[in-house]
PDB file of C-alpha atoms in Angstrom:
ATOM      1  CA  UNK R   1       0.000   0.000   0.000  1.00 51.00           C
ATOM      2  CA  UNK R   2       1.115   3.161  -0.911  1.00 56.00           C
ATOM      3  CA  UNK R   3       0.241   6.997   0.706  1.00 50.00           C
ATOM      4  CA  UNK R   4      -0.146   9.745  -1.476  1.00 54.00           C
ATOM      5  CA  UNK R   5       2.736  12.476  -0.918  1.00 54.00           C
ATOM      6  CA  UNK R   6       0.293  15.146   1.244  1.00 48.00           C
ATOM      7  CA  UNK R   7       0.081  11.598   3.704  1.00 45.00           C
ATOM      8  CA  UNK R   8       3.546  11.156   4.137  1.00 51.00           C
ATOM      9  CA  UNK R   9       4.535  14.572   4.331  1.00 51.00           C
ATOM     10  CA  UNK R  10       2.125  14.862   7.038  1.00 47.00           C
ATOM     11  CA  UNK R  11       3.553  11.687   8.574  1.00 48.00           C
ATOM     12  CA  UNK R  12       7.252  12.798   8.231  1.00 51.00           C
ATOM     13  CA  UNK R  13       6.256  16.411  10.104  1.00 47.00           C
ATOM     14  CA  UNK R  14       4.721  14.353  12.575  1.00 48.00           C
ATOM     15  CA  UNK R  15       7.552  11.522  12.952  1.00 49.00           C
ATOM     16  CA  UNK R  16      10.334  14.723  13.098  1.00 46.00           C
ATOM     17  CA  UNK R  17       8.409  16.352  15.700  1.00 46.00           C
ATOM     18  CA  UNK R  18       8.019  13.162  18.111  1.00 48.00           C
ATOM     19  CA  UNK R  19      11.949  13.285  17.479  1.00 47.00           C
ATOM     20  CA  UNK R  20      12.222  16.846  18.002  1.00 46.00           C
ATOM     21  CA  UNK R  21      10.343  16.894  21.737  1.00 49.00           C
ATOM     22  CA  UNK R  22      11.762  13.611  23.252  1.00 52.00           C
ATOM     23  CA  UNK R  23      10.835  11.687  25.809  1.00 54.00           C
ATOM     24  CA  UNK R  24       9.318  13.858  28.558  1.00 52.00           C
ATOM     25  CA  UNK R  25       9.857  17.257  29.651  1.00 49.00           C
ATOM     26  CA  UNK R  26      13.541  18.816  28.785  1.00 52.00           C
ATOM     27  CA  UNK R  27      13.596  21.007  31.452  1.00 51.00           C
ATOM     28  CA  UNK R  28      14.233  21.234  35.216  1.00 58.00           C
ATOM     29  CA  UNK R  29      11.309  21.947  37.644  1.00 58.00           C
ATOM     30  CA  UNK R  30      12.264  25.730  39.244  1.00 58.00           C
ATOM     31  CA  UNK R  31      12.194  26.609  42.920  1.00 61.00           C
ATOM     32  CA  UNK R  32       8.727  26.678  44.098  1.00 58.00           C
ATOM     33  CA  UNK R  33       6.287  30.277  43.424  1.00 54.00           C
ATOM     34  CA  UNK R  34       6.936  32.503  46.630  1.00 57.00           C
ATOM     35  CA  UNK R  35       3.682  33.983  47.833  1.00 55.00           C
ATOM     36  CA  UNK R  36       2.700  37.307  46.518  1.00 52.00           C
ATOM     37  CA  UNK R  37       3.225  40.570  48.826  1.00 52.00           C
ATOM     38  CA  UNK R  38      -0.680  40.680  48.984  1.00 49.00           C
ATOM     39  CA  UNK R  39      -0.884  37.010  50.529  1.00 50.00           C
ATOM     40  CA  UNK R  40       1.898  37.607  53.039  1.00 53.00           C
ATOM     41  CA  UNK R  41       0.153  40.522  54.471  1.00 57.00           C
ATOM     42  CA  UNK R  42      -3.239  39.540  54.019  1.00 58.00           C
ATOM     43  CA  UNK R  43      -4.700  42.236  52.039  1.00 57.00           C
ATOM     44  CA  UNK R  44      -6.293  41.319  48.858  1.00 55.00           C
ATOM     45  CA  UNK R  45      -5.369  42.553  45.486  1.00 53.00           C
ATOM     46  CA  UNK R  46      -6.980  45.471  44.329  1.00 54.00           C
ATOM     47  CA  UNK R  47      -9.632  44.585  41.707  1.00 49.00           C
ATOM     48  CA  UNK R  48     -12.333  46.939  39.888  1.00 48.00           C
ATOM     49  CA  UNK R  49     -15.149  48.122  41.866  1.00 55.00           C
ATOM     50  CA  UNK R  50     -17.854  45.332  40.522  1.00 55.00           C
ATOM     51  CA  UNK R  51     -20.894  46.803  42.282  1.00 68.00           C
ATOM     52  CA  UNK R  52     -21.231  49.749  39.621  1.00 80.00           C
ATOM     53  CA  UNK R  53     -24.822  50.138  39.106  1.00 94.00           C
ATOM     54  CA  UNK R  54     -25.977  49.419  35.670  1.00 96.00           C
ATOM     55  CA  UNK R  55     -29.381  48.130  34.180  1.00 97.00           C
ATOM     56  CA  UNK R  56     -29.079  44.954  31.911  1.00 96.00           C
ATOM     57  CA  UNK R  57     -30.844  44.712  28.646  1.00 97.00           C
ATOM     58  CA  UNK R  58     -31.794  41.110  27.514  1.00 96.00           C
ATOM     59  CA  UNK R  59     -32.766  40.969  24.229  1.00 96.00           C
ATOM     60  CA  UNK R  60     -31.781  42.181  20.499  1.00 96.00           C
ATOM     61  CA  UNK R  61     -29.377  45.213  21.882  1.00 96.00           C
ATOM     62  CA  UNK R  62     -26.250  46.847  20.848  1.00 96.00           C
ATOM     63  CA  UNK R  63     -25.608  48.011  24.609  1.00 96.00           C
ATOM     64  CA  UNK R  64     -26.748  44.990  26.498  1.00 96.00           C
ATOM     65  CA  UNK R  65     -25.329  46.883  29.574  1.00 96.00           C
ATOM     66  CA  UNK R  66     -25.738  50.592  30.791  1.00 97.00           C
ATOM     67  CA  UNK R  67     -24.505  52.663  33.555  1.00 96.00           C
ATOM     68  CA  UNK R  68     -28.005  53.223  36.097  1.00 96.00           C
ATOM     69  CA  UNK R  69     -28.066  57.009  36.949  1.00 96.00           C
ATOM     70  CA  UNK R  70     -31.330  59.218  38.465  1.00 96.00           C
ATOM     71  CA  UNK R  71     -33.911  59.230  36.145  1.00 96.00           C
ATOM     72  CA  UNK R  72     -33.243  56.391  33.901  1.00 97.00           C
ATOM     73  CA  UNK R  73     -36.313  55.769  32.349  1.00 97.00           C
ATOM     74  CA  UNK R  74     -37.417  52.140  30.282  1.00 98.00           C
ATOM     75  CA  UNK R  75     -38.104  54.279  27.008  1.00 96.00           C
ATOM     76  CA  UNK R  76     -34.396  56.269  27.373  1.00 97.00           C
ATOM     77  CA  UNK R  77     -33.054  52.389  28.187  1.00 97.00           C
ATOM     78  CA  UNK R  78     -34.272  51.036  25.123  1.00 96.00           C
ATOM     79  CA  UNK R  79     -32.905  54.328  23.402  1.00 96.00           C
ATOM     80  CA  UNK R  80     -29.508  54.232  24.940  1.00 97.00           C
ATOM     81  CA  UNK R  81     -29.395  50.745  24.064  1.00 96.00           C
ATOM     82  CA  UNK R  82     -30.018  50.641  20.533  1.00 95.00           C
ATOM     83  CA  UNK R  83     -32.947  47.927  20.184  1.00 95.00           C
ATOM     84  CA  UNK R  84     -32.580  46.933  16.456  1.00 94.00           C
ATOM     85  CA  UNK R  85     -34.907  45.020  15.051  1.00 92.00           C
ATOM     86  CA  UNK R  86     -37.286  47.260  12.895  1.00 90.00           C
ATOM     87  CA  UNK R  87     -40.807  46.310  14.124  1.00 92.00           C
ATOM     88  CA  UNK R  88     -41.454  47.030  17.275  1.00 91.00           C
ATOM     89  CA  UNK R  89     -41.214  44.470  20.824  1.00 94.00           C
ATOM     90  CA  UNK R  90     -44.150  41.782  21.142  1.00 95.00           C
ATOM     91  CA  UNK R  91     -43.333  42.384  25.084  1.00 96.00           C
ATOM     92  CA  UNK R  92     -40.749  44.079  27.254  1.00 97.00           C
ATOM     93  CA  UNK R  93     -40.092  42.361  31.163  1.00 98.00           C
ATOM     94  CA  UNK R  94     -38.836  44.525  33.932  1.00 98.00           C
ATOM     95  CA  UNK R  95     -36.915  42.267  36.216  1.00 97.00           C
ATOM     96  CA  UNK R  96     -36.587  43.416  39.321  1.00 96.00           C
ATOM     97  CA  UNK R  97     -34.996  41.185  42.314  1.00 93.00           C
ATOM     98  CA  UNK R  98     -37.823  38.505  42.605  1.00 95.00           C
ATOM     99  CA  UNK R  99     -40.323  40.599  40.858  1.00 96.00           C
ATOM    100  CA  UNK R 100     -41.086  40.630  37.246  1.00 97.00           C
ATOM    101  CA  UNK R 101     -43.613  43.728  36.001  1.00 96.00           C
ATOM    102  CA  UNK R 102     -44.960  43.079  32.489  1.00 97.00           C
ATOM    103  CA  UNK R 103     -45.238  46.497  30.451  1.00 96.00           C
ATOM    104  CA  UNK R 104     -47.021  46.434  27.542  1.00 95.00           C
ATOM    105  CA  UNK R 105     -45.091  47.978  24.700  1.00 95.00           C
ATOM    106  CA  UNK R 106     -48.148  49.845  23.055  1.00 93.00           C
ATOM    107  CA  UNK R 107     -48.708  51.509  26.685  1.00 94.00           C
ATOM    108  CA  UNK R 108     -44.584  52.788  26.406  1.00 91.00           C
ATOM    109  CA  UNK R 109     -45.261  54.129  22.853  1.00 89.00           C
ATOM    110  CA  UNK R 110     -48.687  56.203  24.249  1.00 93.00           C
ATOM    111  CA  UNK R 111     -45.892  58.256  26.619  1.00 93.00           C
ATOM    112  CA  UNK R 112     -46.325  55.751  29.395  1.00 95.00           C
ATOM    113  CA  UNK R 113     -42.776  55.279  31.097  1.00 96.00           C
ATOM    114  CA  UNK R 114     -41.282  53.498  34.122  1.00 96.00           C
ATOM    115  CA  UNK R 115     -38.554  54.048  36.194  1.00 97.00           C
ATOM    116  CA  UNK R 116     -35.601  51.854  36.155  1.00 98.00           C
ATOM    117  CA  UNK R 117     -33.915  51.136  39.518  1.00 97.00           C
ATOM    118  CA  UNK R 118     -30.146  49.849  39.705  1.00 96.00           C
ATOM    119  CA  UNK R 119     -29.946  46.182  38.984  1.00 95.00           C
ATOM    120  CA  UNK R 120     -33.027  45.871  36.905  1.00 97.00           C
ATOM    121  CA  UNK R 121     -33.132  43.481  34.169  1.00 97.00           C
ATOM    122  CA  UNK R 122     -34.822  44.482  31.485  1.00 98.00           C
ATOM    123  CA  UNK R 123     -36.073  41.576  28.948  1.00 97.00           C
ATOM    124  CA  UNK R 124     -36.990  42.683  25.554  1.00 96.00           C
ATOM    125  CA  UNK R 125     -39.201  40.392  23.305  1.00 95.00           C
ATOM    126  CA  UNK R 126     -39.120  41.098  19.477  1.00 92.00           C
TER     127      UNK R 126
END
């Protein structure tokens, strides 16, 4: 039986670099890490404040995420978040801790609006 020459190219690449690595690892194991300066005194590493509030958009968004400030409003949400399918939502969810308020999107379109509260999860239906 014969290989084609792409198969035994591949096999000689592969035979030259089981030759190449050798058995095992080449090098020698290092001293062990030292702790960092943070674990020896026992303060933690700074990291990014994480409990920013923002408002989370679920649904067909550009922004799924946006900075909460007074006065955020669903309508100026959707807005700032760039919904973009053409036709309008079949049904927008405010999710709010354990609490999920159903707003009809015909009622937002009338000049109806609701106020958006840091952490809210807003769920957009297209």
């Amino acid at each position: 039986m014969t290989l084609p020459p792409a198969a035994r190219r591949c096999l000689g690449f592969l035979l030259l670099a089981c030759l190449a690595t050798g058995p095992g690892c080449a090098h020698k194991p290092g001293p062990p890490a030292r702790p960092t300066p943070t674990a020896e005194t026992g303060t933690p590493p700074a990291l990014p404040n994480l409990q920013e509030p923002v408002v989370w958009i679920v649904g067909p968004v550009r922004w799924p995420v946006l900075d909460w400030r007074r006065g955020l409003t669903l309508a100026r949400a959707i807005l700032e978040a760039e919904y973009l399918p053409a036709n309008d939502p079949r049904q927008i969810l405010i999710h709010r801790g354990t609490v999920t308020i159903p707003v009809d999107p015909s009622r937002l379109l009338t000049g109806e609006d609701w106020a958006l509260l840091p952490g809210d999860r807003v769920e957009i239906v297209p």
